[in-house]
Amino acid sequence: MPSQAPFIEIAALDRLVHEPARLAILAALAACRRADFVYLQRLTGLSKGNLASHLAKLDAAQYVSIEKHKARGRMLTFLSLTPAGRDALEAHWASLATLRDEARTWGDGV
């Protein structure tokens, strides 16, 4: 019978990062230096309000940096991954890889 440890590890994943929309945001920002709000909205397929809500949570955790600039009479919002956000994302990927590898052995010896 497999150990309960992997299931405990799954439950212990960082829910702030693991939530699919926020994981998509973090992964997108990890691939570039910075992105504007509209680009990120199109890339993730999230509505303006939903994207703003997820960004607020990531900003509160200091995982993303939000910069607003006025250009040609309109506000532009630029987003980037902070070092803490990059670390959290890398830790999440590492946890998922470990869990994937462990899952391959769950049926052994049964």
CSV table of N, CA, C and O in Angstrom, one decimal:
chain,number,residue,atom,x,y,z
A,1,MET,N,0.9,-1.2,0.0
A,1,MET,CA,0.0,0.0,0.0
A,1,MET,C,0.9,1.2,0.0
A,1,MET,O,1.8,1.3,0.8
A,2,PRO,N,0.6,2.2,-0.9
A,2,PRO,CA,1.4,3.4,-0.9
A,2,PRO,C,1.3,4.2,0.4
A,2,PRO,O,0.3,4.2,1.1
A,3,SER,N,2.4,5.0,0.6
A,3,SER,CA,2.4,5.9,1.8
A,3,SER,C,1.4,7.0,1.6
A,3,SER,O,1.1,7.4,0.5
A,4,GLN,N,1.0,7.6,2.7
A,4,GLN,CA,0.1,8.8,2.6
A,4,GLN,C,0.9,10.0,2.4
A,4,GLN,O,0.4,11.1,2.1
A,5,ALA,N,2.2,10.0,2.5
A,5,ALA,CA,3.1,11.1,2.3
A,5,ALA,C,2.8,11.9,1.1
A,5,ALA,O,2.7,13.2,1.1
A,6,PRO,N,2.7,11.3,-0.1
A,6,PRO,CA,2.5,12.1,-1.3
A,6,PRO,C,1.2,12.9,-1.2
A,6,PRO,O,1.1,14.0,-1.7
A,7,PHE,N,0.1,12.3,-0.6
A,7,PHE,CA,-1.1,13.0,-0.5
A,7,PHE,C,-1.0,14.2,0.5
A,7,PHE,O,-1.7,15.2,0.3
A,8,ILE,N,-0.2,14.0,1.5
A,8,ILE,CA,0.0,15.1,2.4
A,8,ILE,C,0.8,16.2,1.7
A,8,ILE,O,0.5,17.4,1.8
A,9,GLU,N,1.8,15.8,0.8
A,9,GLU,CA,2.5,16.8,0.0
A,9,GLU,C,1.6,17.6,-1.0
A,9,GLU,O,1.8,18.8,-1.2
A,10,ILE,N,0.7,16.9,-1.6
A,10,ILE,CA,-0.3,17.5,-2.5
A,10,ILE,C,-1.1,18.5,-1.7
A,10,ILE,O,-1.3,19.7,-2.2
A,11,ALA,N,-1.6,18.2,-0.6
A,11,ALA,CA,-2.4,19.1,0.2
A,11,ALA,C,-1.6,20.3,0.7
A,11,ALA,O,-2.1,21.4,1.0
A,12,ALA,N,-0.2,20.1,0.8
A,12,ALA,CA,0.6,21.2,1.3
A,12,ALA,C,1.1,22.2,0.2
A,12,ALA,O,1.8,23.1,0.5
A,13,LEU,N,0.7,21.9,-1.1
A,13,LEU,CA,1.1,22.8,-2.2
A,13,LEU,C,0.7,24.2,-1.9
A,13,LEU,O,-0.4,24.4,-1.3
A,14,ASP,N,1.5,25.2,-2.3
A,14,ASP,CA,1.1,26.6,-2.1
A,14,ASP,C,-0.1,26.9,-3.0
A,14,ASP,O,0.0,27.0,-4.2
A,15,ARG,N,-1.2,27.1,-2.3
A,15,ARG,CA,-2.5,27.3,-3.1
A,15,ARG,C,-2.5,28.6,-3.8
A,15,ARG,O,-3.2,28.8,-4.8
A,16,LEU,N,-1.7,29.6,-3.3
A,16,LEU,CA,-1.7,30.8,-4.0
A,16,LEU,C,-1.1,30.7,-5.4
A,16,LEU,O,-1.5,31.2,-6.4
A,17,VAL,N,-0.1,29.8,-5.5
A,17,VAL,CA,0.6,29.5,-6.8
A,17,VAL,C,-0.2,28.5,-7.6
A,17,VAL,O,-0.3,28.5,-8.8
A,18,HIS,N,-0.7,27.5,-6.9
A,18,HIS,CA,-1.3,26.3,-7.5
A,18,HIS,C,-2.6,26.6,-8.3
A,18,HIS,O,-2.9,25.9,-9.2
A,19,GLU,N,-3.3,27.6,-7.8
A,19,GLU,CA,-4.6,27.9,-8.5
A,19,GLU,C,-4.3,28.2,-10.0
A,19,GLU,O,-3.4,28.9,-10.3
A,20,PRO,N,-5.1,27.5,-10.9
A,20,PRO,CA,-4.8,27.5,-12.3
A,20,PRO,C,-4.6,28.9,-12.9
A,20,PRO,O,-3.6,29.1,-13.7
A,21,ALA,N,-5.4,29.8,-12.6
A,21,ALA,CA,-5.3,31.2,-13.2
A,21,ALA,C,-4.0,31.9,-12.7
A,21,ALA,O,-3.3,32.5,-13.5
A,22,ARG,N,-3.7,31.8,-11.4
A,22,ARG,CA,-2.5,32.4,-10.9
A,22,ARG,C,-1.3,31.7,-11.4
A,22,ARG,O,-0.3,32.3,-11.7
A,23,LEU,N,-1.3,30.3,-11.6
A,23,LEU,CA,-0.2,29.6,-12.1
A,23,LEU,C,0.1,30.0,-13.6
A,23,LEU,O,1.2,30.2,-14.0
A,24,ALA,N,-1.0,30.3,-14.3
A,24,ALA,CA,-0.8,30.7,-15.7
A,24,ALA,C,-0.2,32.1,-15.7
A,24,ALA,O,0.7,32.4,-16.5
A,25,ILE,N,-0.6,33.0,-14.8
A,25,ILE,CA,-0.1,34.4,-14.8
A,25,ILE,C,1.4,34.3,-14.4
A,25,ILE,O,2.2,34.9,-15.1
A,26,LEU,N,1.7,33.5,-13.4
A,26,LEU,CA,3.1,33.4,-13.0
A,26,LEU,C,4.0,32.8,-14.1
A,26,LEU,O,5.1,33.3,-14.3
A,27,ALA,N,3.5,31.8,-14.7
A,27,ALA,CA,4.3,31.1,-15.8
A,27,ALA,C,4.5,32.1,-16.9
A,27,ALA,O,5.6,32.2,-17.5
A,28,ALA,N,3.5,32.9,-17.3
A,28,ALA,CA,3.6,33.8,-18.4
A,28,ALA,C,4.6,34.9,-18.0
A,28,ALA,O,5.5,35.3,-18.8
A,29,LEU,N,4.6,35.4,-16.8
A,29,LEU,CA,5.5,36.4,-16.4
A,29,LEU,C,6.9,35.9,-16.2
A,29,LEU,O,7.9,36.7,-16.4
A,30,ALA,N,7.1,34.6,-15.9
A,30,ALA,CA,8.4,34.0,-15.8
A,30,ALA,C,9.1,34.0,-17.2
A,30,ALA,O,10.3,33.9,-17.2
A,31,ALA,N,8.3,34.0,-18.3
A,31,ALA,CA,8.9,33.9,-19.6
A,31,ALA,C,9.3,35.2,-20.2
A,31,ALA,O,9.8,35.2,-21.3
A,32,CYS,N,9.0,36.3,-19.5
A,32,CYS,CA,9.4,37.6,-20.0
A,32,CYS,C,9.8,38.5,-18.9
A,32,CYS,O,9.6,38.2,-17.7
A,33,ARG,N,10.4,39.7,-19.3
A,33,ARG,CA,10.9,40.6,-18.3
A,33,ARG,C,9.7,41.3,-17.7
A,33,ARG,O,9.7,41.5,-16.5
A,34,ARG,N,8.7,41.7,-18.5
A,34,ARG,CA,7.5,42.3,-18.0
A,34,ARG,C,6.5,42.2,-19.1
A,34,ARG,O,6.8,42.0,-20.3
A,35,ALA,N,5.2,42.4,-18.7
A,35,ALA,CA,4.1,42.3,-19.7
A,35,ALA,C,3.1,43.3,-19.3
A,35,ALA,O,2.9,43.7,-18.1
A,36,ASP,N,2.4,43.8,-20.3
A,36,ASP,CA,1.3,44.8,-20.0
A,36,ASP,C,0.0,44.0,-19.7
A,36,ASP,O,-0.1,42.8,-20.1
A,37,PHE,N,-0.9,44.7,-19.0
A,37,PHE,CA,-2.1,44.0,-18.6
A,37,PHE,C,-2.9,43.4,-19.7
A,37,PHE,O,-3.4,42.3,-19.6
A,38,VAL,N,-3.1,44.2,-20.8
A,38,VAL,CA,-3.9,43.7,-21.9
A,38,VAL,C,-3.3,42.4,-22.5
A,38,VAL,O,-4.0,41.5,-22.8
A,39,TYR,N,-1.9,42.4,-22.7
A,39,TYR,CA,-1.3,41.3,-23.2
A,39,TYR,C,-1.5,40.0,-22.3
A,39,TYR,O,-1.8,39.0,-22.8
A,40,LEU,N,-1.3,40.2,-21.0
A,40,LEU,CA,-1.5,39.2,-20.1
A,40,LEU,C,-3.0,38.7,-20.1
A,40,LEU,O,-3.2,37.5,-20.0
A,41,GLN,N,-3.9,39.6,-20.2
A,41,GLN,CA,-5.3,39.2,-20.3
A,41,GLN,C,-5.6,38.3,-21.5
A,41,GLN,O,-6.2,37.3,-21.4
A,42,ARG,N,-5.1,38.7,-22.6
A,42,ARG,CA,-5.3,38.0,-23.9
A,42,ARG,C,-4.6,36.6,-23.8
A,42,ARG,O,-5.1,35.6,-24.2
A,43,LEU,N,-3.4,36.6,-23.2
A,43,LEU,CA,-2.6,35.3,-23.1
A,43,LEU,C,-3.3,34.3,-22.2
A,43,LEU,O,-3.4,33.1,-22.5
A,44,THR,N,-3.9,34.8,-21.0
A,44,THR,CA,-4.5,33.9,-20.1
A,44,THR,C,-6.0,33.6,-20.3
A,44,THR,O,-6.5,32.7,-19.8
A,45,GLY,N,-6.6,34.5,-21.1
A,45,GLY,CA,-8.0,34.4,-21.4
A,45,GLY,C,-8.9,34.8,-20.2
A,45,GLY,O,-10.1,34.5,-20.2
A,46,LEU,N,-8.4,35.5,-19.3
A,46,LEU,CA,-9.1,35.9,-18.1
A,46,LEU,C,-9.8,37.2,-18.4
A,46,LEU,O,-9.3,38.0,-19.2
A,47,SER,N,-11.0,37.5,-17.7
A,47,SER,CA,-11.6,38.8,-17.9
A,47,SER,C,-10.8,39.8,-17.1
A,47,SER,O,-9.9,39.5,-16.3
A,48,LYS,N,-11.1,41.1,-17.4
A,48,LYS,CA,-10.3,42.2,-16.7
A,48,LYS,C,-10.5,42.0,-15.2
A,48,LYS,O,-9.5,42.1,-14.5
A,49,GLY,N,-11.7,41.9,-14.8
A,49,GLY,CA,-11.9,41.8,-13.3
A,49,GLY,C,-11.3,40.6,-12.7
A,49,GLY,O,-10.7,40.7,-11.6
A,50,ASN,N,-11.3,39.4,-13.3
A,50,ASN,CA,-10.7,38.2,-12.8
A,50,ASN,C,-9.2,38.4,-12.8
A,50,ASN,O,-8.6,38.0,-11.8
A,51,LEU,N,-8.6,38.9,-13.8
A,51,LEU,CA,-7.2,39.1,-13.9
A,51,LEU,C,-6.8,40.0,-12.8
A,51,LEU,O,-5.8,39.8,-12.0
A,52,ALA,N,-7.5,41.1,-12.6
A,52,ALA,CA,-7.2,42.1,-11.6
A,52,ALA,C,-7.2,41.5,-10.2
A,52,ALA,O,-6.4,41.8,-9.4
A,53,SER,N,-8.2,40.7,-10.0
A,53,SER,CA,-8.4,40.1,-8.7
A,53,SER,C,-7.2,39.1,-8.4
A,53,SER,O,-6.7,39.1,-7.3
A,54,HIS,N,-6.8,38.3,-9.3
A,54,HIS,CA,-5.7,37.4,-9.1
A,54,HIS,C,-4.4,38.2,-9.0
A,54,HIS,O,-3.6,37.8,-8.1
A,55,LEU,N,-4.2,39.3,-9.7
A,55,LEU,CA,-3.0,40.1,-9.6
A,55,LEU,C,-3.0,40.7,-8.2
A,55,LEU,O,-1.9,40.9,-7.7
A,56,ALA,N,-4.1,41.1,-7.7
A,56,ALA,CA,-4.1,41.8,-6.4
A,56,ALA,C,-3.6,40.8,-5.3
A,56,ALA,O,-2.8,41.1,-4.4
A,57,LYS,N,-4.0,39.5,-5.4
A,57,LYS,CA,-3.6,38.5,-4.5
A,57,LYS,C,-2.1,38.2,-4.6
A,57,LYS,O,-1.4,38.1,-3.6
A,58,LEU,N,-1.6,38.1,-5.9
A,58,LEU,CA,-0.2,37.9,-6.1
A,58,LEU,C,0.7,39.1,-5.7
A,58,LEU,O,1.8,39.0,-5.2
A,59,ASP,N,0.1,40.3,-5.8
A,59,ASP,CA,0.8,41.5,-5.4
A,59,ASP,C,0.9,41.6,-3.9
A,59,ASP,O,1.9,41.9,-3.3
A,60,ALA,N,-0.2,41.2,-3.2
A,60,ALA,CA,-0.2,41.2,-1.7
A,60,ALA,C,0.8,40.2,-1.2
A,60,ALA,O,1.4,40.5,-0.1
A,61,ALA,N,1.1,39.1,-1.9
A,61,ALA,CA,2.1,38.2,-1.5
A,61,ALA,C,3.5,38.6,-2.0
A,61,ALA,O,4.5,37.9,-1.7
A,62,GLN,N,3.6,39.7,-2.7
A,62,GLN,CA,4.8,40.2,-3.3
A,62,GLN,C,5.4,39.3,-4.3
A,62,GLN,O,6.6,39.2,-4.4
A,63,TYR,N,4.5,38.6,-5.0
A,63,TYR,CA,5.0,37.7,-6.1
A,63,TYR,C,5.0,38.4,-7.4
A,63,TYR,O,5.7,37.9,-8.3
A,64,VAL,N,4.3,39.5,-7.6
A,64,VAL,CA,4.3,40.3,-8.8
A,64,VAL,C,4.5,41.8,-8.4
A,64,VAL,O,4.2,42.2,-7.3
A,65,SER,N,5.1,42.5,-9.4
A,65,SER,CA,5.2,43.9,-9.3
A,65,SER,C,4.3,44.6,-10.3
A,65,SER,O,4.2,44.1,-11.4
A,66,ILE,N,3.5,45.6,-9.8
A,66,ILE,CA,2.6,46.2,-10.7
A,66,ILE,C,3.0,47.7,-10.8
A,66,ILE,O,3.1,48.4,-9.8
A,67,GLU,N,3.2,48.1,-12.1
A,67,GLU,CA,3.6,49.5,-12.3
A,67,GLU,C,2.6,50.1,-13.2
A,67,GLU,O,2.2,49.5,-14.3
A,68,LYS,N,2.2,51.3,-12.9
A,68,LYS,CA,1.2,52.1,-13.7
A,68,LYS,C,1.8,53.3,-14.3
A,68,LYS,O,2.5,54.0,-13.5
A,69,HIS,N,1.6,53.5,-15.6
A,69,HIS,CA,2.2,54.7,-16.2
A,69,HIS,C,1.1,55.4,-17.1
A,69,HIS,O,0.3,54.6,-17.7
A,70,LYS,N,1.2,56.7,-17.2
A,70,LYS,CA,0.2,57.4,-18.1
A,70,LYS,C,1.0,57.7,-19.4
A,70,LYS,O,2.1,58.2,-19.4
A,71,ALA,N,0.3,57.3,-20.5
A,71,ALA,CA,0.9,57.5,-21.8
A,71,ALA,C,-0.2,57.9,-22.8
A,71,ALA,O,-1.2,57.1,-22.8
A,72,ARG,N,0.0,58.9,-23.4
A,72,ARG,CA,-1.0,59.4,-24.4
A,72,ARG,C,-2.4,59.5,-23.8
A,72,ARG,O,-3.4,59.0,-24.5
A,73,GLY,N,-2.5,60.0,-22.6
A,73,GLY,CA,-3.8,60.2,-22.0
A,73,GLY,C,-4.5,58.9,-21.4
A,73,GLY,O,-5.6,59.0,-21.0
A,74,ARG,N,-3.8,57.8,-21.4
A,74,ARG,CA,-4.4,56.6,-20.8
A,74,ARG,C,-3.4,55.9,-19.9
A,74,ARG,O,-2.2,56.0,-20.1
A,75,MET,N,-3.9,55.2,-19.0
A,75,MET,CA,-3.1,54.5,-18.0
A,75,MET,C,-2.7,53.1,-18.6
A,75,MET,O,-3.5,52.4,-19.1
A,76,LEU,N,-1.4,52.8,-18.5
A,76,LEU,CA,-0.9,51.5,-18.9
A,76,LEU,C,-0.4,50.8,-17.6
A,76,LEU,O,0.2,51.4,-16.8
A,77,THR,N,-0.7,49.5,-17.5
A,77,THR,CA,-0.3,48.7,-16.4
A,77,THR,C,0.7,47.7,-16.8
A,77,THR,O,0.4,46.9,-17.8
A,78,PHE,N,1.9,47.7,-16.2
A,78,PHE,CA,2.9,46.7,-16.5
A,78,PHE,C,3.1,45.8,-15.3
A,78,PHE,O,3.1,46.2,-14.2
A,79,LEU,N,3.3,44.5,-15.6
A,79,LEU,CA,3.5,43.5,-14.6
A,79,LEU,C,4.8,42.8,-14.8
A,79,LEU,O,5.2,42.5,-15.9
A,80,SER,N,5.4,42.4,-13.6
A,80,SER,CA,6.6,41.6,-13.7
A,80,SER,C,6.6,40.7,-12.5
A,80,SER,O,6.0,40.9,-11.5
A,81,LEU,N,7.4,39.6,-12.6
A,81,LEU,CA,7.6,38.7,-11.6
A,81,LEU,C,8.7,39.2,-10.6
A,81,LEU,O,9.7,39.6,-11.1
A,82,THR,N,8.4,39.1,-9.3
A,82,THR,CA,9.4,39.5,-8.4
A,82,THR,C,10.4,38.3,-8.1
A,82,THR,O,10.0,37.2,-8.4
A,83,PRO,N,11.5,38.6,-7.5
A,83,PRO,CA,12.3,37.4,-7.1
A,83,PRO,C,11.6,36.4,-6.2
A,83,PRO,O,11.7,35.2,-6.4
A,84,ALA,N,10.8,36.9,-5.3
A,84,ALA,CA,10.0,36.0,-4.4
A,84,ALA,C,9.0,35.2,-5.3
A,84,ALA,O,8.7,34.1,-5.0
A,85,GLY,N,8.4,35.9,-6.3
A,85,GLY,CA,7.4,35.2,-7.1
A,85,GLY,C,8.1,34.1,-8.0
A,85,GLY,O,7.6,33.0,-8.1
A,86,ARG,N,9.3,34.4,-8.5
A,86,ARG,CA,10.1,33.5,-9.2
A,86,ARG,C,10.5,32.3,-8.4
A,86,ARG,O,10.4,31.1,-8.8
A,87,ASP,N,10.9,32.6,-7.1
A,87,ASP,CA,11.3,31.5,-6.2
A,87,ASP,C,10.0,30.6,-5.9
A,87,ASP,O,10.2,29.4,-5.9
A,88,ALA,N,8.9,31.2,-5.7
A,88,ALA,CA,7.7,30.5,-5.4
A,88,ALA,C,7.3,29.6,-6.5
A,88,ALA,O,6.9,28.4,-6.4
A,89,LEU,N,7.4,30.1,-7.7
A,89,LEU,CA,7.0,29.4,-8.9
A,89,LEU,C,8.0,28.2,-9.1
A,89,LEU,O,7.6,27.1,-9.4
A,90,GLU,N,9.3,28.5,-9.0
A,90,GLU,CA,10.3,27.4,-9.1
A,90,GLU,C,10.1,26.3,-8.1
A,90,GLU,O,10.2,25.1,-8.4
A,91,ALA,N,9.8,26.7,-6.9
A,91,ALA,CA,9.5,25.7,-5.8
A,91,ALA,C,8.3,24.9,-6.1
A,91,ALA,O,8.2,23.7,-5.9
A,92,HIS,N,7.3,25.5,-6.7
A,92,HIS,CA,6.1,24.8,-7.1
A,92,HIS,C,6.3,23.8,-8.2
A,92,HIS,O,5.9,22.7,-8.1
A,93,TRP,N,7.1,24.2,-9.2
A,93,TRP,CA,7.4,23.3,-10.3
A,93,TRP,C,8.2,22.1,-9.7
A,93,TRP,O,8.0,21.0,-10.1
A,94,ALA,N,9.1,22.4,-8.8
A,94,ALA,CA,10.0,21.3,-8.2
A,94,ALA,C,9.1,20.3,-7.4
A,94,ALA,O,9.2,19.1,-7.5
A,95,SER,N,8.1,20.9,-6.6
A,95,SER,CA,7.2,20.0,-5.9
A,95,SER,C,6.4,19.2,-6.8
A,95,SER,O,6.2,18.0,-6.5
A,96,LEU,N,5.9,19.7,-7.9
A,96,LEU,CA,5.1,19.0,-8.8
A,96,LEU,C,5.9,17.9,-9.5
A,96,LEU,O,5.4,16.7,-9.6
A,97,ALA,N,7.1,18.2,-9.8
A,97,ALA,CA,8.0,17.2,-10.4
A,97,ALA,C,8.3,16.0,-9.5
A,97,ALA,O,8.2,14.8,-9.8
A,98,THR,N,8.5,16.4,-8.2
A,98,THR,CA,8.8,15.3,-7.2
A,98,THR,C,7.5,14.5,-7.0
A,98,THR,O,7.6,13.2,-7.0
A,99,LEU,N,6.4,15.1,-6.9
A,99,LEU,CA,5.1,14.3,-6.8
A,99,LEU,C,4.8,13.5,-8.0
A,99,LEU,O,4.4,12.3,-7.9
A,100,ARG,N,5.1,14.0,-9.2
A,100,ARG,CA,5.0,13.2,-10.4
A,100,ARG,C,5.8,11.9,-10.3
A,100,ARG,O,5.4,10.8,-10.6
A,101,ASP,N,7.1,12.1,-10.0
A,101,ASP,CA,8.0,11.0,-9.9
A,101,ASP,C,7.6,10.0,-8.8
A,101,ASP,O,7.7,8.8,-9.0
A,102,GLU,N,7.1,10.5,-7.7
A,102,GLU,CA,6.6,9.6,-6.6
A,102,GLU,C,5.4,8.8,-7.1
A,102,GLU,O,5.2,7.7,-6.8
A,103,ALA,N,4.5,9.5,-7.8
A,103,ALA,CA,3.3,8.9,-8.3
A,103,ALA,C,3.5,7.7,-9.2
A,103,ALA,O,2.7,6.7,-9.2
A,104,ARG,N,4.6,7.7,-9.9
A,104,ARG,CA,5.0,6.6,-10.8
A,104,ARG,C,5.3,5.3,-10.0
A,104,ARG,O,5.2,4.2,-10.6
A,105,THR,N,5.5,5.4,-8.7
A,105,THR,CA,5.9,4.2,-7.9
A,105,THR,C,4.7,3.8,-7.0
A,105,THR,O,4.9,2.8,-6.3
A,106,TRP,N,3.6,4.5,-7.0
A,106,TRP,CA,2.5,4.2,-6.1
A,106,TRP,C,2.0,2.8,-6.2
A,106,TRP,O,1.5,2.2,-5.3
A,107,GLY,N,2.0,2.3,-7.4
A,107,GLY,CA,1.4,1.0,-7.7
A,107,GLY,C,2.4,-0.1,-7.4
A,107,GLY,O,2.1,-1.3,-7.5
A,108,ASP,N,3.7,0.2,-7.2
A,108,ASP,CA,4.7,-0.9,-7.0
A,108,ASP,C,4.4,-1.6,-5.7
A,108,ASP,O,4.1,-1.1,-4.7
A,109,GLY,N,4.5,-2.9,-5.8
A,109,GLY,CA,4.4,-3.8,-4.6
A,109,GLY,C,2.9,-4.0,-4.2
A,109,GLY,O,2.7,-4.6,-3.2
A,110,VAL,N,2.0,-3.6,-5.1
A,110,VAL,CA,0.6,-3.8,-4.7
A,110,VAL,C,0.1,-5.1,-5.4
A,110,VAL,O,0.5,-5.5,-6.4
